PDB file of C-alpha atoms and ligand atoms in Angstrom:
ATOM      1  CA  MET A   1     -33.772  25.224 -32.994  1.00  0.00           C
ATOM      2  CA  ARG A   2     -31.453  26.033 -30.359  1.00  0.00           C
ATOM      3  CA  ASP A   3     -33.000  27.350 -27.140  1.00  0.00           C
ATOM      4  CA  ASP A   4     -30.463  29.620 -25.183  1.00  0.00           C
ATOM      5  CA  THR A   5     -31.907  29.251 -22.059  1.00  0.00           C
ATOM      6  CA  ASP A   6     -31.629  25.528 -21.914  1.00  0.00           C
ATOM      7  CA  PHE A   7     -29.328  25.041 -19.267  1.00  0.00           C
ATOM      8  CA  HIS A   8     -28.850  21.109 -19.417  1.00  0.00           C
ATOM      9  CA  GLY A   9     -25.145  20.122 -18.632  1.00  0.00           C
ATOM     10  CA  GLN A  10     -24.483  23.520 -16.712  1.00  0.00           C
ATOM     11  CA  ALA A  11     -23.871  23.632 -13.000  1.00  0.00           C
ATOM     12  CA  VAL A  12     -25.435  26.658 -10.900  1.00  0.00           C
ATOM     13  CA  LEU A  13     -24.428  27.372  -7.423  1.00  0.00           C
ATOM     14  CA  ILE A  14     -26.610  29.868  -5.502  1.00  0.00           C
ATOM     15  CA  THR A  15     -26.178  31.262  -2.318  1.00  0.00           C
ATOM     16  CA  GLY A  16     -28.971  32.091   0.126  1.00  0.00           C
ATOM     17  CA  GLY A  17     -31.082  29.750  -2.391  1.00  0.00           C
ATOM     18  CA  ALA A  18     -33.135  28.312   0.547  1.00  0.00           C
ATOM     19  CA  SER A  19     -35.294  31.480   0.266  1.00  0.00           C
ATOM     20  CA  GLY A  20     -36.690  34.102  -1.656  1.00  0.00           C
ATOM     21  CA  ILE A  21     -34.977  35.488  -4.646  1.00  0.00           C
ATOM     22  CA  GLY A  22     -32.431  32.393  -4.562  1.00  0.00           C
ATOM     23  CA  TRP A  23     -35.089  29.970  -4.429  1.00  0.00           C
ATOM     24  CA  ALA A  24     -37.131  31.591  -7.389  1.00  0.00           C
ATOM     25  CA  ALA A  25     -33.516  30.974  -9.091  1.00  0.00           C
ATOM     26  CA  ALA A  26     -33.191  27.523  -7.734  1.00  0.00           C
ATOM     27  CA  ARG A  27     -36.500  26.835  -9.589  1.00  0.00           C
ATOM     28  CA  ALA A  28     -35.765  28.457 -12.617  1.00  0.00           C
ATOM     29  CA  PHE A  29     -32.825  27.064 -13.483  1.00  0.00           C
ATOM     30  CA  ALA A  30     -33.347  23.465 -12.471  1.00  0.00           C
ATOM     31  CA  GLN A  31     -36.675  23.862 -14.642  1.00  0.00           C
ATOM     32  CA  ARG A  32     -34.368  24.714 -17.870  1.00  0.00           C
ATOM     33  CA  GLY A  33     -32.088  21.555 -17.084  1.00  0.00           C
ATOM     34  CA  ALA A  34     -29.509  23.266 -14.723  1.00  0.00           C
ATOM     35  CA  ARG A  35     -28.254  20.985 -11.993  1.00  0.00           C
ATOM     36  CA  VAL A  36     -28.531  23.269  -8.950  1.00  0.00           C
ATOM     37  CA  ALA A  37     -26.386  23.324  -5.822  1.00  0.00           C
ATOM     38  CA  ILE A  38     -28.572  25.487  -3.358  1.00  0.00           C
ATOM     39  CA  ALA A  39     -25.857  26.937  -0.502  1.00  0.00           C
ATOM     40  CA  ASP A  40     -27.624  28.459   2.483  1.00  0.00           C
ATOM     41  CA  LEU A  41     -26.316  28.974   6.394  1.00  0.00           C
ATOM     42  CA  THR A  42     -27.560  25.515   7.655  1.00  0.00           C
ATOM     43  CA  GLU A  43     -26.796  22.647   5.722  1.00  0.00           C
ATOM     44  CA  GLU A  44     -30.358  21.389   6.624  1.00  0.00           C
ATOM     45  CA  ALA A  45     -32.411  24.236   4.916  1.00  0.00           C
ATOM     46  CA  ALA A  46     -30.121  23.945   1.996  1.00  0.00           C
ATOM     47  CA  THR A  47     -30.600  20.129   1.725  1.00  0.00           C
ATOM     48  CA  SER A  48     -34.322  20.178   2.428  1.00  0.00           C
ATOM     49  CA  ARG A  49     -34.472  22.821  -0.565  1.00  0.00           C
ATOM     50  CA  ALA A  50     -32.684  20.736  -2.999  1.00  0.00           C
ATOM     51  CA  SER A  51     -34.554  17.695  -2.355  1.00  0.00           C
ATOM     52  CA  GLU A  52     -37.670  19.463  -3.112  1.00  0.00           C
ATOM     53  CA  LEU A  53     -36.011  20.128  -6.841  1.00  0.00           C
ATOM     54  CA  GLY A  54     -35.007  16.758  -7.071  1.00  0.00           C
ATOM     55  CA  PRO A  55     -32.519  13.726  -6.961  1.00  0.00           C
ATOM     56  CA  THR A  56     -29.885  15.575  -9.290  1.00  0.00           C
ATOM     57  CA  HIS A  57     -29.323  18.710  -7.160  1.00  0.00           C
ATOM     58  CA  ARG A  58     -27.252  19.336  -3.886  1.00  0.00           C
ATOM     59  CA  GLY A  59     -27.482  21.390  -0.807  1.00  0.00           C
ATOM     60  CA  VAL A  60     -24.476  22.904   0.807  1.00  0.00           C
ATOM     61  CA  GLY A  61     -24.443  24.764   4.081  1.00  0.00           C
ATOM     62  CA  GLY A  62     -22.030  27.414   5.460  1.00  0.00           C
ATOM     63  CA  ASP A  63     -21.627  31.192   5.892  1.00  0.00           C
ATOM     64  CA  VAL A  64     -20.803  33.309   2.780  1.00  0.00           C
ATOM     65  CA  SER A  65     -18.500  35.568   4.920  1.00  0.00           C
ATOM     66  CA  ASP A  66     -16.329  32.697   6.456  1.00  0.00           C
ATOM     67  CA  GLU A  67     -13.596  31.622   3.466  1.00  0.00           C
ATOM     68  CA  ALA A  68     -13.177  27.986   4.937  1.00  0.00           C
ATOM     69  CA  ALA A  69     -16.860  27.470   4.804  1.00  0.00           C
ATOM     70  CA  VAL A  70     -16.844  29.058   1.347  1.00  0.00           C
ATOM     71  CA  ASP A  71     -13.918  26.289  -0.123  1.00  0.00           C
ATOM     72  CA  ARG A  72     -16.144  23.764   1.388  1.00  0.00           C
ATOM     73  CA  MET A  73     -19.074  24.927  -0.492  1.00  0.00           C
ATOM     74  CA  ILE A  74     -17.518  25.447  -3.621  1.00  0.00           C
ATOM     75  CA  HIS A  75     -15.500  22.218  -3.531  1.00  0.00           C
ATOM     76  CA  ALA A  76     -18.733  20.149  -2.668  1.00  0.00           C
ATOM     77  CA  THR A  77     -20.524  21.581  -5.434  1.00  0.00           C
ATOM     78  CA  VAL A  78     -17.524  20.797  -8.351  1.00  0.00           C
ATOM     79  CA  GLU A  79     -17.142  17.496  -6.665  1.00  0.00           C
ATOM     80  CA  ALA A  80     -20.609  16.262  -6.666  1.00  0.00           C
ATOM     81  CA  PHE A  81     -21.302  18.236 -10.508  1.00  0.00           C
ATOM     82  CA  GLY A  82     -17.753  18.296 -12.012  1.00  0.00           C
ATOM     83  CA  ARG A  83     -17.993  21.544 -13.194  1.00  0.00           C
ATOM     84  CA  LEU A  84     -19.415  25.430 -11.789  1.00  0.00           C
ATOM     85  CA  ASP A  85     -20.743  27.117 -14.805  1.00  0.00           C
ATOM     86  CA  VAL A  86     -22.881  30.056 -12.825  1.00  0.00           C
ATOM     87  CA  LEU A  87     -22.709  31.599  -9.358  1.00  0.00           C
ATOM     88  CA  ILE A  88     -25.309  33.694  -8.235  1.00  0.00           C
ATOM     89  CA  ASN A  89     -24.686  35.387  -4.964  1.00  0.00           C
ATOM     90  CA  CYS A  90     -28.106  36.077  -3.240  1.00  0.00           C
ATOM     91  CA  ALA A  91     -27.407  35.536   0.614  1.00  0.00           C
ATOM     92  CA  GLY A  92     -28.359  38.461   2.340  1.00  0.00           C
ATOM     93  CA  LEU A  93     -29.903  40.223   5.270  1.00  0.00           C
ATOM     94  CA  PRO A  94     -31.756  43.076   6.064  1.00  0.00           C
ATOM     95  CA  ASP A  95     -30.618  46.150   7.712  1.00  0.00           C
ATOM     96  CA  THR A  96     -32.347  47.176  11.170  1.00  0.00           C
ATOM     97  CA  PHE A  97     -33.395  51.053  10.611  1.00  0.00           C
ATOM     98  CA  THR A  98     -31.900  51.953  13.742  1.00  0.00           C
ATOM     99  CA  PRO A  99     -31.068  55.458  14.198  1.00  0.00           C
ATOM    100  CA  THR A 100     -27.520  56.109  12.932  1.00  0.00           C
ATOM    101  CA  ILE A 101     -25.906  57.390  15.936  1.00  0.00           C
ATOM    102  CA  GLU A 102     -27.167  54.348  17.864  1.00  0.00           C
ATOM    103  CA  GLN A 103     -25.549  51.555  15.439  1.00  0.00           C
ATOM    104  CA  THR A 104     -22.929  49.830  16.580  1.00  0.00           C
ATOM    105  CA  GLY A 105     -19.558  48.821  14.527  1.00  0.00           C
ATOM    106  CA  ALA A 106     -20.132  45.098  15.082  1.00  0.00           C
ATOM    107  CA  HIS A 107     -23.995  45.720  13.105  1.00  0.00           C
ATOM    108  CA  TRP A 108     -22.135  47.758  10.591  1.00  0.00           C
ATOM    109  CA  GLN A 109     -19.388  44.885  10.075  1.00  0.00           C
ATOM    110  CA  ARG A 110     -21.913  41.979   9.926  1.00  0.00           C
ATOM    111  CA  LEU A 111     -23.813  43.777   7.280  1.00  0.00           C
ATOM    112  CA  ILE A 112     -20.704  44.194   4.933  1.00  0.00           C
ATOM    113  CA  ASP A 113     -19.150  40.881   5.981  1.00  0.00           C
ATOM    114  CA  VAL A 114     -22.290  38.873   4.487  1.00  0.00           C
ATOM    115  CA  HIS A 115     -23.260  41.400   1.533  1.00  0.00           C
ATOM    116  CA  LEU A 116     -19.773  42.327   0.426  1.00  0.00           C
ATOM    117  CA  THR A 117     -16.987  40.257   1.433  1.00  0.00           C
ATOM    118  CA  GLY A 118     -19.578  37.185   0.820  1.00  0.00           C
ATOM    119  CA  THR A 119     -19.732  38.025  -2.768  1.00  0.00           C
ATOM    120  CA  PHE A 120     -16.273  38.374  -2.827  1.00  0.00           C
ATOM    121  CA  LEU A 121     -15.160  35.379  -1.429  1.00  0.00           C
ATOM    122  CA  MET A 122     -17.690  33.750  -3.126  1.00  0.00           C
ATOM    123  CA  ALA A 123     -16.422  34.903  -6.533  1.00  0.00           C
ATOM    124  CA  LYS A 124     -13.345  34.805  -6.217  1.00  0.00           C
ATOM    125  CA  ARG A 125     -13.105  30.990  -5.309  1.00  0.00           C
ATOM    126  CA  ALA A 126     -15.570  30.345  -8.069  1.00  0.00           C
ATOM    127  CA  ALA A 127     -13.541  32.125 -10.600  1.00  0.00           C
ATOM    128  CA  VAL A 128     -10.918  29.157 -10.262  1.00  0.00           C
ATOM    129  CA  GLU A 129     -13.151  26.691 -11.389  1.00  0.00           C
ATOM    130  CA  MET A 130     -14.452  28.492 -14.152  1.00  0.00           C
ATOM    131  CA  MET A 131     -11.164  29.631 -15.476  1.00  0.00           C
ATOM    132  CA  ARG A 132     -10.161  25.971 -15.972  1.00  0.00           C
ATOM    133  CA  HIS A 133     -12.843  25.631 -18.684  1.00  0.00           C
ATOM    134  CA  HIS A 134     -12.619  29.379 -20.164  1.00  0.00           C
ATOM    135  CA  HIS A 135     -16.375  29.719 -19.426  1.00  0.00           C
ATOM    136  CA  GLY A 136     -18.566  30.976 -16.532  1.00  0.00           C
ATOM    137  CA  VAL A 137     -21.087  33.462 -15.308  1.00  0.00           C
ATOM    138  CA  ILE A 138     -21.090  35.260 -11.875  1.00  0.00           C
ATOM    139  CA  LEU A 139     -24.420  36.896 -11.023  1.00  0.00           C
ATOM    140  CA  ASN A 140     -24.101  39.309  -7.622  1.00  0.00           C
ATOM    141  CA  ILE A 141     -27.391  40.660  -6.137  1.00  0.00           C
ATOM    142  CA  SER A 142     -27.176  44.326  -5.319  1.00  0.00           C
ATOM    143  CA  SER A 143     -30.414  46.519  -4.766  1.00  0.00           C
ATOM    144  CA  ILE A 144     -32.017  49.717  -5.587  1.00  0.00           C
ATOM    145  CA  ALA A 145     -29.746  50.736  -2.203  1.00  0.00           C
ATOM    146  CA  GLY A 146     -26.950  49.934  -4.629  1.00  0.00           C
ATOM    147  CA  THR A 147     -27.478  52.901  -6.415  1.00  0.00           C
ATOM    148  CA  HIS A 148     -29.986  55.059  -4.189  1.00  0.00           C
ATOM    149  CA  ALA A 149     -29.884  55.915  -0.423  1.00  0.00           C
ATOM    150  CA  LEU A 150     -31.789  54.401   2.282  1.00  0.00           C
ATOM    151  CA  PRO A 151     -31.800  56.196   5.207  1.00  0.00           C
ATOM    152  CA  ARG A 152     -30.556  54.596   8.590  1.00  0.00           C
ATOM    153  CA  ARG A 153     -29.763  51.292   6.397  1.00  0.00           C
ATOM    154  CA  ASN A 154     -26.434  52.598   6.319  1.00  0.00           C
ATOM    155  CA  ALA A 155     -24.636  49.494   5.974  1.00  0.00           C
ATOM    156  CA  TYR A 156     -26.884  47.737   3.484  1.00  0.00           C
ATOM    157  CA  THR A 157     -26.600  51.141   1.332  1.00  0.00           C
ATOM    158  CA  ALA A 158     -22.725  50.899   1.421  1.00  0.00           C
ATOM    159  CA  ALA A 159     -22.615  47.043   0.991  1.00  0.00           C
ATOM    160  CA  LYS A 160     -24.991  47.436  -2.157  1.00  0.00           C
ATOM    161  CA  HIS A 161     -22.809  50.083  -3.663  1.00  0.00           C
ATOM    162  CA  GLY A 162     -19.371  47.843  -2.916  1.00  0.00           C
ATOM    163  CA  VAL A 163     -21.386  44.976  -4.826  1.00  0.00           C
ATOM    164  CA  ILE A 164     -21.831  47.017  -7.689  1.00  0.00           C
ATOM    165  CA  GLY A 165     -18.434  48.421  -7.891  1.00  0.00           C
ATOM    166  CA  LEU A 166     -16.791  44.985  -7.270  1.00  0.00           C
ATOM    167  CA  THR A 167     -19.240  43.998  -9.778  1.00  0.00           C
ATOM    168  CA  LYS A 168     -17.474  46.175 -12.435  1.00  0.00           C
ATOM    169  CA  ALA A 169     -13.768  45.276 -11.154  1.00  0.00           C
ATOM    170  CA  LEU A 170     -14.255  41.589 -11.498  1.00  0.00           C
ATOM    171  CA  ALA A 171     -15.765  42.085 -14.990  1.00  0.00           C
ATOM    172  CA  CYS A 172     -13.161  43.680 -16.143  1.00  0.00           C
ATOM    173  CA  ASP A 173     -10.921  41.537 -14.384  1.00  0.00           C
ATOM    174  CA  TRP A 174     -11.835  38.612 -15.717  1.00  0.00           C
ATOM    175  CA  ALA A 175     -13.276  38.955 -19.187  1.00  0.00           C
ATOM    176  CA  GLN A 176     -10.439  37.756 -20.823  1.00  0.00           C
ATOM    177  CA  ASP A 177     -10.537  34.416 -18.787  1.00  0.00           C
ATOM    178  CA  GLY A 178     -14.352  33.933 -20.308  1.00  0.00           C
ATOM    179  CA  ILE A 179     -16.191  34.940 -17.057  1.00  0.00           C
ATOM    180  CA  ARG A 180     -18.686  37.233 -17.379  1.00  0.00           C
ATOM    181  CA  VAL A 181     -19.791  39.082 -14.126  1.00  0.00           C
ATOM    182  CA  ASN A 182     -22.999  41.175 -13.496  1.00  0.00           C
ATOM    183  CA  ALA A 183     -25.382  42.816 -10.825  1.00  0.00           C
ATOM    184  CA  VAL A 184     -28.516  42.198 -10.534  1.00  0.00           C
ATOM    185  CA  ALA A 185     -30.510  45.400  -8.787  1.00  0.00           C
ATOM    186  CA  PRO A 186     -33.974  44.149  -7.488  1.00  0.00           C
ATOM    187  CA  GLY A 187     -36.681  46.671  -6.063  1.00  0.00           C
ATOM    188  CA  TYR A 188     -39.107  45.766  -3.505  1.00  0.00           C
ATOM    189  CA  ILE A 189     -39.338  41.766  -4.156  1.00  0.00           C
ATOM    190  CA  LEU A 190     -42.150  39.979  -1.785  1.00  0.00           C
ATOM    191  CA  THR A 191     -39.790  37.438  -0.010  1.00  0.00           C
ATOM    192  CA  PRO A 192     -39.597  36.601   3.638  1.00  0.00           C
ATOM    193  CA  PHE A 193     -37.016  39.224   4.024  1.00  0.00           C
ATOM    194  CA  ILE A 194     -39.638  42.106   2.751  1.00  0.00           C
ATOM    195  CA  GLU A 195     -42.568  40.469   4.461  1.00  0.00           C
ATOM    196  CA  GLY A 196     -40.469  40.507   7.742  1.00  0.00           C
ATOM    197  CA  LEU A 197     -40.057  44.132   7.484  1.00  0.00           C
ATOM    198  CA  ILE A 198     -43.583  44.521   6.672  1.00  0.00           C
ATOM    199  CA  ALA A 199     -44.635  42.458   9.555  1.00  0.00           C
ATOM    200  CA  GLN A 200     -42.343  44.578  12.065  1.00  0.00           C
ATOM    201  CA  GLY A 201     -43.971  47.579  10.795  1.00  0.00           C
ATOM    202  CA  LYS A 202     -40.675  48.882   9.279  1.00  0.00           C
ATOM    203  CA  LEU A 203     -42.186  49.069   5.490  1.00  0.00           C
ATOM    204  CA  ASP A 204     -45.312  49.789   4.538  1.00  0.00           C
ATOM    205  CA  PRO A 205     -46.499  47.892   1.475  1.00  0.00           C
ATOM    206  CA  LYS A 206     -49.334  50.773   0.376  1.00  0.00           C
ATOM    207  CA  VAL A 207     -46.742  53.354   0.329  1.00  0.00           C
ATOM    208  CA  ILE A 208     -43.972  51.018  -1.778  1.00  0.00           C
ATOM    209  CA  ARG A 209     -46.838  50.509  -4.407  1.00  0.00           C
ATOM    210  CA  ARG A 210     -47.640  53.842  -4.643  1.00  0.00           C
ATOM    211  CA  ARG A 211     -44.191  55.052  -5.301  1.00  0.00           C
ATOM    212  CA  THR A 212     -43.525  52.154  -7.835  1.00  0.00           C
ATOM    213  CA  PRO A 213     -44.649  53.003 -11.476  1.00  0.00           C
ATOM    214  CA  LEU A 214     -45.612  49.549 -11.943  1.00  0.00           C
ATOM    215  CA  GLY A 215     -47.661  49.718  -8.606  1.00  0.00           C
ATOM    216  CA  GLU A 216     -46.903  46.549  -7.242  1.00  0.00           C
ATOM    217  CA  LEU A 217     -44.437  44.656  -5.294  1.00  0.00           C
ATOM    218  CA  LEU A 218     -42.609  42.498  -7.366  1.00  0.00           C
ATOM    219  CA  PRO A 219     -42.714  38.498  -7.143  1.00  0.00           C
ATOM    220  CA  PRO A 220     -39.329  36.814  -7.228  1.00  0.00           C
ATOM    221  CA  GLU A 221     -39.689  34.881  -9.972  1.00  0.00           C
ATOM    222  CA  GLU A 222     -39.509  38.039 -12.338  1.00  0.00           C
ATOM    223  CA  VAL A 223     -36.006  38.712 -10.895  1.00  0.00           C
ATOM    224  CA  ALA A 224     -35.146  35.172 -11.685  1.00  0.00           C
ATOM    225  CA  ASN A 225     -36.115  35.993 -15.441  1.00  0.00           C
ATOM    226  CA  ALA A 226     -33.381  38.582 -15.204  1.00  0.00           C
ATOM    227  CA  MET A 227     -30.941  35.889 -14.182  1.00  0.00           C
ATOM    228  CA  ILE A 228     -31.867  33.416 -16.629  1.00  0.00           C
ATOM    229  CA  PHE A 229     -31.076  35.993 -19.401  1.00  0.00           C
ATOM    230  CA  LEU A 230     -28.038  37.330 -17.834  1.00  0.00           C
ATOM    231  CA  ALA A 231     -26.476  33.446 -17.989  1.00  0.00           C
ATOM    232  CA  SER A 232     -27.609  32.814 -20.966  1.00  0.00           C
ATOM    233  CA  PRO A 233     -25.738  32.773 -24.666  1.00  0.00           C
ATOM    234  CA  LEU A 234     -28.213  36.040 -25.131  1.00  0.00           C
ATOM    235  CA  ALA A 235     -25.953  38.122 -22.756  1.00  0.00           C
ATOM    236  CA  ARG A 236     -22.583  36.879 -24.307  1.00  0.00           C
ATOM    237  CA  THR A 237     -21.556  40.277 -24.389  1.00  0.00           C
ATOM    238  CA  VAL A 238     -23.159  41.619 -21.168  1.00  0.00           C
ATOM    239  CA  THR A 239     -20.703  42.124 -18.762  1.00  0.00           C
ATOM    240  CA  GLY A 240     -20.135  44.726 -15.747  1.00  0.00           C
ATOM    241  CA  THR A 241     -23.324  46.214 -15.912  1.00  0.00           C
ATOM    242  CA  VAL A 242     -26.350  46.246 -13.707  1.00  0.00           C
ATOM    243  CA  VAL A 243     -29.813  44.879 -14.576  1.00  0.00           C
ATOM    244  CA  THR A 244     -32.427  46.595 -12.288  1.00  0.00           C
ATOM    245  CA  VAL A 245     -35.822  44.978 -11.723  1.00  0.00           C
ATOM    246  CA  ASP A 246     -37.799  47.395  -9.936  1.00  0.00           C
ATOM    247  CA  GLY A 247     -41.279  48.288 -11.183  1.00  0.00           C
ATOM    248  CA  GLY A 248     -39.666  51.432 -12.196  1.00  0.00           C
ATOM    249  CA  TYR A 249     -38.764  52.734  -9.056  1.00  0.00           C
ATOM    250  CA  THR A 250     -35.652  54.395  -9.418  1.00  0.00           C
ATOM    251  CA  ALA A 251     -36.858  55.920 -12.628  1.00  0.00           C
ATOM    252  CA  PHE A 252     -39.393  57.747 -10.994  1.00  0.00           C
ATOM    253  CA  GLY A 253     -38.425  61.374  -9.621  1.00  0.00           C
ATOM    254  CA  SER A 254     -41.785  63.299  -9.280  1.00  0.00           C
ATOM    255  CA  PRO A 255     -42.875  64.289  -5.774  1.00  0.00           C
ATOM    256  CA  ASN A 256     -46.017  63.044  -6.743  1.00  0.00           C
ATOM    257  CA  ASP A 257     -47.462  59.313  -6.221  1.00  0.00           C
ATOM    258  CA  ALA A 258     -46.398  57.072  -9.159  1.00  0.00           C
ATOM    259  CA  ALA A 259     -49.203  54.863  -9.349  1.00  0.00           C
ATOM    260  CA  ILE A 260     -52.876  54.930  -8.679  1.00  0.00           C
ATOM    261  CA  ILE A 261     -53.600  51.792  -5.926  1.00  0.00           C
ATOM    262  CA  GLU A 262     -56.998  50.398  -5.104  1.00  0.00           C
ATOM    263  CA  ASP A 263     -57.224  50.362  -1.106  1.00  0.00           C
TER     264      ASP A 263
HETATM  265  N1  LIG B   1     -36.386  41.211  -1.370  1.00  0.00           N
HETATM  266  C1  LIG B   1     -36.116  42.287  -1.596  1.00  0.00           C
HETATM  267  O1  LIG B   1     -36.946  43.158  -1.883  1.00  0.00           O
HETATM  268  C2  LIG B   1     -34.886  42.787  -1.717  1.00  0.00           C
HETATM  269  C3  LIG B   1     -34.461  43.678  -2.807  1.00  0.00           C
HETATM  270  C4  LIG B   1     -33.004  43.930  -3.147  1.00  0.00           C
HETATM  271  C5  LIG B   1     -32.179  43.259  -2.709  1.00  0.00           C
HETATM  272  N2  LIG B   1     -32.361  42.021  -2.317  1.00  0.00           N
HETATM  273  C6  LIG B   1     -30.904  41.049  -1.981  1.00  0.00           C
HETATM  274  O2  LIG B   1     -31.736  39.745  -2.380  1.00  0.00           O
HETATM  275  C7  LIG B   1     -31.105  38.945  -1.794  1.00  0.00           C
HETATM  276  C8  LIG B   1     -32.050  37.514  -1.470  1.00  0.00           C
HETATM  277  O3  LIG B   1     -32.978  38.680  -0.749  1.00  0.00           O
HETATM  278  P1  LIG B   1     -34.544  37.751  -0.414  1.00  0.00           P
HETATM  279  O4  LIG B   1     -35.533  38.658  -0.363  1.00  0.00           O
HETATM  280  O5  LIG B   1     -34.161  36.735  -0.794  1.00  0.00           O
HETATM  281  O6  LIG B   1     -34.098  37.483   1.373  1.00  0.00           O
HETATM  282  P2  LIG B   1     -34.520  36.357   2.172  1.00  0.00           P
HETATM  283  O7  LIG B   1     -34.473  36.236   3.309  1.00  0.00           O
HETATM  284  O8  LIG B   1     -35.854  35.599   1.345  1.00  0.00           O
HETATM  285  O9  LIG B   1     -33.354  35.148   1.575  1.00  0.00           O
HETATM  286  C9  LIG B   1     -31.922  35.321   2.181  1.00  0.00           C
HETATM  287  C10 LIG B   1     -31.272  34.157   2.426  1.00  0.00           C
HETATM  288  O10 LIG B   1     -30.211  34.249   2.573  1.00  0.00           O
HETATM  289  C11 LIG B   1     -29.706  33.279   3.605  1.00  0.00           C
HETATM  290  N3  LIG B   1     -28.250  33.822   4.374  1.00  0.00           N
HETATM  291  C12 LIG B   1     -28.088  35.077   5.029  1.00  0.00           C
HETATM  292  N4  LIG B   1     -26.963  35.004   5.551  1.00  0.00           N
HETATM  293  C13 LIG B   1     -26.101  34.375   4.900  1.00  0.00           C
HETATM  294  C14 LIG B   1     -24.691  34.040   5.232  1.00  0.00           C
HETATM  295  N5  LIG B   1     -23.849  34.405   5.803  1.00  0.00           N
HETATM  296  N6  LIG B   1     -24.610  32.410   4.291  1.00  0.00           N
HETATM  297  C15 LIG B   1     -25.046  32.169   3.906  1.00  0.00           C
HETATM  298  N7  LIG B   1     -26.570  32.571   3.220  1.00  0.00           N
HETATM  299  C16 LIG B   1     -26.910  33.349   4.326  1.00  0.00           C
HETATM  300  C17 LIG B   1     -30.596  33.176   4.427  1.00  0.00           C
HETATM  301  O11 LIG B   1     -30.586  31.880   5.566  1.00  0.00           O
HETATM  302  C18 LIG B   1     -31.648  33.180   3.260  1.00  0.00           C
HETATM  303  O12 LIG B   1     -31.970  31.867   3.397  1.00  0.00           O
HETATM  304  C19 LIG B   1     -30.277  39.596  -0.485  1.00  0.00           C
HETATM  305  O13 LIG B   1     -28.536  39.830  -0.862  1.00  0.00           O
HETATM  306  C20 LIG B   1     -31.204  41.196  -0.174  1.00  0.00           C
HETATM  307  O14 LIG B   1     -30.668  41.816   0.149  1.00  0.00           O
HETATM  308  C21 LIG B   1     -33.888  41.796  -1.502  1.00  0.00           C
END
C-alpha cells in the first residue's frame, strides 16, 4: 500500500531550519525520505544542522529579507537537488514587548521584513521552480498572533496577520499552477524562541498552561506533524487555509482558567 507521507524523491527547503519548529520539520521530512535544505541566517548554523541529518542534505545561509540572498538560497537548493517540491517559511524572531509609544520604526520594519517580506520573497522565487514541474507546496508559519491580538507585540501581530492574507492570495494565484499554499498557526511551542522569552520574564509558562485547554506548551514536533499532512497528497484539496496547532488556545473564550495544572 502506498504511504502518502513518504517524501522520497522530493526536495524540501526550510527557512529558519537550524532551530525550533524549522529544525523539527527538517527532521520529520528527512525521516520520511525527503532531501532537506536547511536555510538559516548563517551558513555555519545551516550546514552544521544539515550534517546532523546526513550527507544527502544541504545547508544554505542567508537572510530571508534580502532578495539577493533569497535568490542564492533557492538557486543552491535546486542546484543540489535538481528540484524544489516543498518550501517551509519558518524564519522568524520574537517581538520585544516594548510599550507601543516607545517602539521605533526600525524595530517595526525589521519584524515586518523578516516575517512578511521574507515569506513573500521566498515564496515568489520558489514558485518559479515549482511551476516548471507544475507541482509544489508552500507552508507559511503564522501564529496565534495571526488571528488574535498580542498587545505591545504590534509588528509581530501585524506581520503574522499579513502572512495569513498573503497565504490566501498566493493560494488563489497559483492554484492552476499546481502549487498549494497554506499557513500553519502555532500556539505556544517550546523552542529557543519561547524559552528566551520565558528566561527574560516576558512570558510565564504556568499562565500559558492554565490558559491552554490541553494544559501544556507544545513540542515543535507537533507542528511538524501538521506540516507533513499539509505537504502530502492527503491534503491535495487543502489550499489557502490556516491550520492552527495551539492545544485549543484560540478556541477558548471563558474568563476562567482553561486547564487545571499542577504547580
Ligand atoms: N515558538 C512558538 O511558540 C511560535 C509560535 C507561533 C509562531 N512561531 C513562529 O515559528 C517560526 C519559528 O519559530 P521558532 O519558535 O522555531 O524560533 P527559533 O528561534 O527556535 O528559530 C527561528 C530560526 O529562524 C532563524 N532566522 C531568524 N531571522 C532570520 C532571517 N532573517 N533569515 C533567515 N533565518 C532567520 C533563526 O536564526 C532561527 O534559527 C517563527 O516564524 C515564529 O514567529 C513560533
